[in-house]
Amino acid sequence: MTTIVDYGAGNLRSVQNTLDHLGAEYQVTNKPADVTHAAKIILPGVGHFGQMMHAIDDLGLREPLITRIHSGVPFLGICIGLQCLFARSEEAPGSQGLSIFPGAVRRFVGDARIPHMGWNSLEQTKASRLLKNLGEGTFTYFAHSYYAPLMEATAATCTYMHPYTAILEHANIYAVQFHPEKSGPAGLQVMQNFLEL
């Protein structure tokens, strides 16, 4: 069964609707014990990096999340659920991420509108299990002002002022900067691909 972590994210209901549409079995929880025994984890996220990490710490979810990720449980982070995998974010310099990956999430700087909001295409950079059965240049829906750097774990990029990590895949760790729950058939396929891991 898939465990959806509920720390108060605004897109939680949309993620549930997506899993309902796919006929997936899941539980929604904010209890550390449930996360400790989770067989598969989805961490949705919208809003502010610092508020997310504060909520995760208040609920006692930091250590269970880190432990389950390191133990090899399939994990999917969505939007800030991707960003929290890094050590820190320019959005909240005083907040510590989960530090699964080193480095910082940066704010877009340039002449284009911030936040980056709307549909944009993905460019696959290596074999991606999340993009199975999806074609090159798949469009997905983004809504964010901060981005993860390009790195060895980057499986697909998106370009907004410059390329950044749109999909991250490393061992059992999967994360997307876009919102699959708002990305139509392509988003459904991404979620289905994760559920089938």
mmCIF file of C-alpha atoms in Angstrom:
data_model
loop_
_atom_site.group_PDB
_atom_site.id
_atom_site.type_symbol
_atom_site.label_atom_id
_atom_site.label_comp_id
_atom_site.label_asym_id
_atom_site.label_seq_id
_atom_site.Cartn_x
_atom_site.Cartn_y
_atom_site.Cartn_z
ATOM 1 C CA MET A 1 0.000 0.000 0.000
ATOM 2 C CA THR A 2 1.135 3.547 -0.742
ATOM 3 C CA THR A 3 1.419 6.019 2.121
ATOM 4 C CA ILE A 4 0.703 9.696 1.393
ATOM 5 C CA VAL A 5 2.330 11.940 3.979
ATOM 6 C CA ASP A 6 -0.063 14.629 5.228
ATOM 7 C CA TYR A 7 1.814 17.541 6.748
ATOM 8 C CA GLY A 8 -0.871 20.016 5.624
ATOM 9 C CA ALA A 9 0.000 20.477 1.926
ATOM 10 C CA GLY A 10 -2.655 22.194 -0.150
ATOM 11 C CA ASN A 11 -2.455 19.716 -3.053
ATOM 12 C CA LEU A 12 -3.158 16.653 -0.916
ATOM 13 C CA ARG A 13 -6.740 16.224 -2.109
ATOM 14 C CA SER A 14 -5.666 16.455 -5.765
ATOM 15 C CA VAL A 15 -3.086 13.724 -5.204
ATOM 16 C CA GLN A 16 -5.734 11.550 -3.548
ATOM 17 C CA ASN A 17 -8.093 12.131 -6.482
ATOM 18 C CA THR A 18 -5.361 11.012 -8.876
ATOM 19 C CA LEU A 19 -4.737 7.795 -6.945
ATOM 20 C CA ASP A 20 -8.496 7.188 -6.709
ATOM 21 C CA HIS A 21 -8.732 7.560 -10.491
ATOM 22 C CA LEU A 22 -5.943 4.989 -10.891
ATOM 23 C CA GLY A 23 -7.619 2.589 -8.464
ATOM 24 C CA ALA A 24 -4.629 2.610 -6.119
ATOM 25 C CA GLU A 25 -4.748 1.482 -2.509
ATOM 26 C CA TYR A 26 -3.336 4.124 -0.195
ATOM 27 C CA GLN A 27 -3.478 5.645 3.248
ATOM 28 C CA VAL A 28 -3.120 9.294 4.233
ATOM 29 C CA THR A 29 -1.261 9.886 7.475
ATOM 30 C CA ASN A 30 0.711 12.349 9.569
ATOM 31 C CA LYS A 31 1.774 9.697 12.082
ATOM 32 C CA PRO A 32 5.483 8.805 12.334
ATOM 33 C CA ALA A 33 4.671 5.140 13.061
ATOM 34 C CA ASP A 34 2.759 4.817 9.788
ATOM 35 C CA VAL A 35 5.650 6.311 7.825
ATOM 36 C CA THR A 36 8.093 4.000 9.630
ATOM 37 C CA HIS A 37 6.195 0.990 8.253
ATOM 38 C CA ALA A 38 5.321 2.424 4.830
ATOM 39 C CA ALA A 39 5.976 0.215 1.806
ATOM 40 C CA LYS A 40 5.874 3.171 -0.609
ATOM 41 C CA ILE A 41 5.777 6.903 0.170
ATOM 42 C CA ILE A 42 4.407 9.964 -1.637
ATOM 43 C CA LEU A 43 5.286 13.383 -0.213
ATOM 44 C CA PRO A 44 3.240 16.103 -1.933
ATOM 45 C CA GLY A 45 4.134 19.727 -1.417
ATOM 46 C CA VAL A 46 3.037 23.245 -2.210
ATOM 47 C CA GLY A 47 3.721 26.536 -0.490
ATOM 48 C CA HIS A 48 6.842 27.509 1.434
ATOM 49 C CA PHE A 49 9.951 25.380 2.033
ATOM 50 C CA GLY A 50 10.422 26.625 5.588
ATOM 51 C CA GLN A 51 6.796 26.046 6.563
ATOM 52 C CA MET A 52 6.950 22.524 5.135
ATOM 53 C CA MET A 53 10.085 21.596 7.065
ATOM 54 C CA HIS A 54 8.685 23.172 10.240
ATOM 55 C CA ALA A 55 5.499 21.100 9.897
ATOM 56 C CA ILE A 56 7.481 17.907 9.210
ATOM 57 C CA ASP A 57 9.568 18.520 12.343
ATOM 58 C CA ASP A 58 6.552 19.388 14.500
ATOM 59 C CA LEU A 59 4.879 16.124 13.467
ATOM 60 C CA GLY A 60 8.025 14.089 14.131
ATOM 61 C CA LEU A 61 8.230 12.965 10.502
ATOM 62 C CA ARG A 62 11.821 13.922 9.637
ATOM 63 C CA GLU A 63 13.582 10.823 10.972
ATOM 64 C CA PRO A 64 10.979 8.301 9.729
ATOM 65 C CA LEU A 65 11.155 9.815 6.241
ATOM 66 C CA ILE A 66 14.958 9.783 6.151
ATOM 67 C CA THR A 67 15.119 6.260 7.558
ATOM 68 C CA ARG A 68 12.624 4.831 5.066
ATOM 69 C CA ILE A 69 14.300 6.562 2.125
ATOM 70 C CA HIS A 70 17.714 5.206 3.150
ATOM 71 C CA SER A 71 16.217 1.730 3.657
ATOM 72 C CA GLY A 72 15.219 1.560 -0.019
ATOM 73 C CA VAL A 73 11.476 2.221 0.147
ATOM 74 C CA PRO A 74 10.201 3.785 -3.111
ATOM 75 C CA PHE A 75 9.693 7.500 -2.477
ATOM 76 C CA LEU A 76 8.014 10.109 -4.684
ATOM 77 C CA GLY A 77 8.358 13.802 -3.871
ATOM 78 C CA ILE A 78 6.137 16.333 -5.658
ATOM 79 C CA CYS A 79 7.130 20.020 -6.090
ATOM 80 C CA ILE A 80 8.434 21.072 -2.646
ATOM 81 C CA GLY A 81 8.493 17.340 -1.940
ATOM 82 C CA LEU A 82 11.405 17.321 -4.412
ATOM 83 C CA GLN A 83 13.019 20.460 -3.007
ATOM 84 C CA CYS A 84 12.992 19.172 0.583
ATOM 85 C CA LEU A 85 15.350 16.345 -0.438
ATOM 86 C CA PHE A 86 18.157 18.926 -0.581
ATOM 87 C CA ALA A 87 20.068 20.339 2.373
ATOM 88 C CA ARG A 88 18.618 23.837 2.120
ATOM 89 C CA SER A 89 16.658 26.342 0.055
ATOM 90 C CA GLU A 90 17.129 30.029 -0.643
ATOM 91 C CA GLU A 91 13.435 30.387 0.194
ATOM 92 C CA ALA A 92 14.152 29.685 3.876
ATOM 93 C CA PRO A 93 17.876 29.982 4.679
ATOM 94 C CA GLY A 94 17.343 28.995 8.313
ATOM 95 C CA SER A 95 15.503 25.758 7.538
ATOM 96 C CA GLN A 96 17.243 22.416 7.111
ATOM 97 C CA GLY A 97 15.989 20.099 4.386
ATOM 98 C CA LEU A 98 16.092 16.318 4.614
ATOM 99 C CA SER A 99 19.658 16.431 3.184
ATOM 100 C CA ILE A 100 19.258 13.304 1.081
ATOM 101 C CA PHE A 101 21.209 15.303 -1.508
ATOM 102 C CA PRO A 102 23.736 18.060 -0.797
ATOM 103 C CA GLY A 103 23.388 21.593 -2.036
ATOM 104 C CA ALA A 104 20.684 24.198 -2.221
ATOM 105 C CA VAL A 105 17.470 24.920 -4.066
ATOM 106 C CA ARG A 106 17.771 28.313 -5.793
ATOM 107 C CA ARG A 107 15.358 31.094 -6.715
ATOM 108 C CA PHE A 108 14.841 31.930 -10.381
ATOM 109 C CA VAL A 109 16.614 35.143 -11.331
ATOM 110 C CA GLY A 110 15.947 36.842 -14.662
ATOM 111 C CA ASP A 111 13.541 38.839 -16.768
ATOM 112 C CA ALA A 112 10.811 36.202 -17.070
ATOM 113 C CA ARG A 113 7.793 36.122 -14.797
ATOM 114 C CA ILE A 114 8.289 34.511 -11.399
ATOM 115 C CA PRO A 115 6.795 32.140 -10.385
ATOM 116 C CA HIS A 116 7.182 29.811 -13.344
ATOM 117 C CA MET A 117 3.548 28.852 -13.740
ATOM 118 C CA GLY A 118 1.855 26.831 -16.454
ATOM 119 C CA TRP A 119 2.631 24.081 -18.937
ATOM 120 C CA ASN A 120 6.169 23.377 -20.055
ATOM 121 C CA SER A 121 7.959 20.517 -21.775
ATOM 122 C CA LEU A 122 10.310 17.934 -20.318
ATOM 123 C CA GLU A 123 13.623 16.930 -21.858
ATOM 124 C CA GLN A 124 14.676 13.454 -20.823
ATOM 125 C CA THR A 125 18.399 13.262 -20.019
ATOM 126 C CA LYS A 126 18.704 9.582 -19.079
ATOM 127 C CA ALA A 127 16.592 6.457 -18.706
ATOM 128 C CA SER A 128 13.571 7.342 -16.602
ATOM 129 C CA ARG A 129 11.135 4.936 -15.009
ATOM 130 C CA LEU A 130 8.679 7.776 -14.319
ATOM 131 C CA LEU A 131 8.569 8.655 -18.036
ATOM 132 C CA LYS A 132 7.824 5.094 -19.203
ATOM 133 C CA ASN A 133 5.278 5.158 -22.068
ATOM 134 C CA LEU A 134 5.607 8.941 -22.444
ATOM 135 C CA GLY A 135 7.129 10.611 -25.483
ATOM 136 C CA GLU A 136 9.952 13.123 -25.745
ATOM 137 C CA GLY A 137 8.833 16.676 -25.027
ATOM 138 C CA THR A 138 5.934 15.674 -22.757
ATOM 139 C CA PHE A 139 4.204 18.726 -21.292
ATOM 140 C CA THR A 140 3.435 18.949 -17.574
ATOM 141 C CA TYR A 141 2.130 21.647 -15.247
ATOM 142 C CA PHE A 142 4.513 23.712 -13.116
ATOM 143 C CA ALA A 143 3.977 26.268 -10.347
ATOM 144 C CA HIS A 144 7.173 27.284 -8.537
ATOM 145 C CA SER A 145 9.671 30.076 -7.892
ATOM 146 C CA TYR A 146 12.568 27.873 -6.781
ATOM 147 C CA TYR A 147 14.357 25.078 -8.589
ATOM 148 C CA ALA A 148 16.757 22.204 -7.991
ATOM 149 C CA PRO A 149 20.151 22.239 -9.742
ATOM 150 C CA LEU A 150 21.191 19.849 -12.480
ATOM 151 C CA MET A 151 22.917 16.810 -11.005
ATOM 152 C CA GLU A 152 23.789 13.188 -11.676
ATOM 153 C CA ALA A 153 20.339 12.099 -10.475
ATOM 154 C CA THR A 154 18.559 14.407 -12.966
ATOM 155 C CA ALA A 155 16.430 12.244 -15.278
ATOM 156 C CA ALA A 156 14.657 15.093 -17.081
ATOM 157 C CA THR A 157 15.060 18.831 -17.286
ATOM 158 C CA CYS A 158 12.769 21.748 -17.946
ATOM 159 C CA THR A 159 13.986 25.092 -19.219
ATOM 160 C CA TYR A 160 12.687 28.336 -17.742
ATOM 161 C CA MET A 161 15.319 31.026 -18.122
ATOM 162 C CA HIS A 162 17.772 28.101 -17.825
ATOM 163 C CA PRO A 163 17.604 24.306 -17.486
ATOM 164 C CA TYR A 164 16.891 22.807 -14.069
ATOM 165 C CA THR A 165 15.922 19.421 -12.631
ATOM 166 C CA ALA A 166 12.320 18.555 -13.453
ATOM 167 C CA ILE A 167 12.586 14.843 -12.618
ATOM 168 C CA LEU A 168 15.048 13.329 -10.197
ATOM 169 C CA GLU A 169 15.641 9.568 -10.040
ATOM 170 C CA HIS A 170 18.257 7.856 -7.908
ATOM 171 C CA ALA A 171 17.880 4.243 -6.740
ATOM 172 C CA ASN A 172 14.550 4.202 -4.849
ATOM 173 C CA ILE A 173 14.215 8.010 -4.833
ATOM 174 C CA TYR A 174 11.918 9.693 -7.354
ATOM 175 C CA ALA A 175 10.838 13.320 -7.390
ATOM 176 C CA VAL A 176 9.192 15.745 -9.794
ATOM 177 C CA GLN A 177 9.140 19.544 -9.780
ATOM 178 C CA PHE A 178 5.886 19.648 -11.736
ATOM 179 C CA HIS A 179 2.462 18.637 -10.449
ATOM 180 C CA PRO A 180 1.448 15.272 -11.927
ATOM 181 C CA GLU A 181 -1.945 15.623 -10.235
ATOM 182 C CA LYS A 182 -2.573 18.679 -12.453
ATOM 183 C CA SER A 183 -0.853 17.420 -15.614
ATOM 184 C CA GLY A 184 -3.666 15.495 -17.296
ATOM 185 C CA PRO A 185 -2.970 12.135 -18.957
ATOM 186 C CA ALA A 186 0.804 12.621 -18.760
ATOM 187 C CA GLY A 187 0.602 13.172 -15.023
ATOM 188 C CA LEU A 188 -1.592 10.115 -14.598
ATOM 189 C CA GLN A 189 1.013 8.049 -16.455
ATOM 190 C CA VAL A 190 3.805 9.375 -14.219
ATOM 191 C CA MET A 191 1.824 8.408 -11.131
ATOM 192 C CA GLN A 192 0.954 5.021 -12.589
ATOM 193 C CA ASN A 193 4.612 4.395 -13.360
ATOM 194 C CA PHE A 194 5.521 5.135 -9.740
ATOM 195 C CA LEU A 195 2.774 2.893 -8.394
ATOM 196 C CA GLU A 196 4.042 0.042 -10.582
ATOM 197 C CA LEU A 197 7.636 0.229 -9.326
#
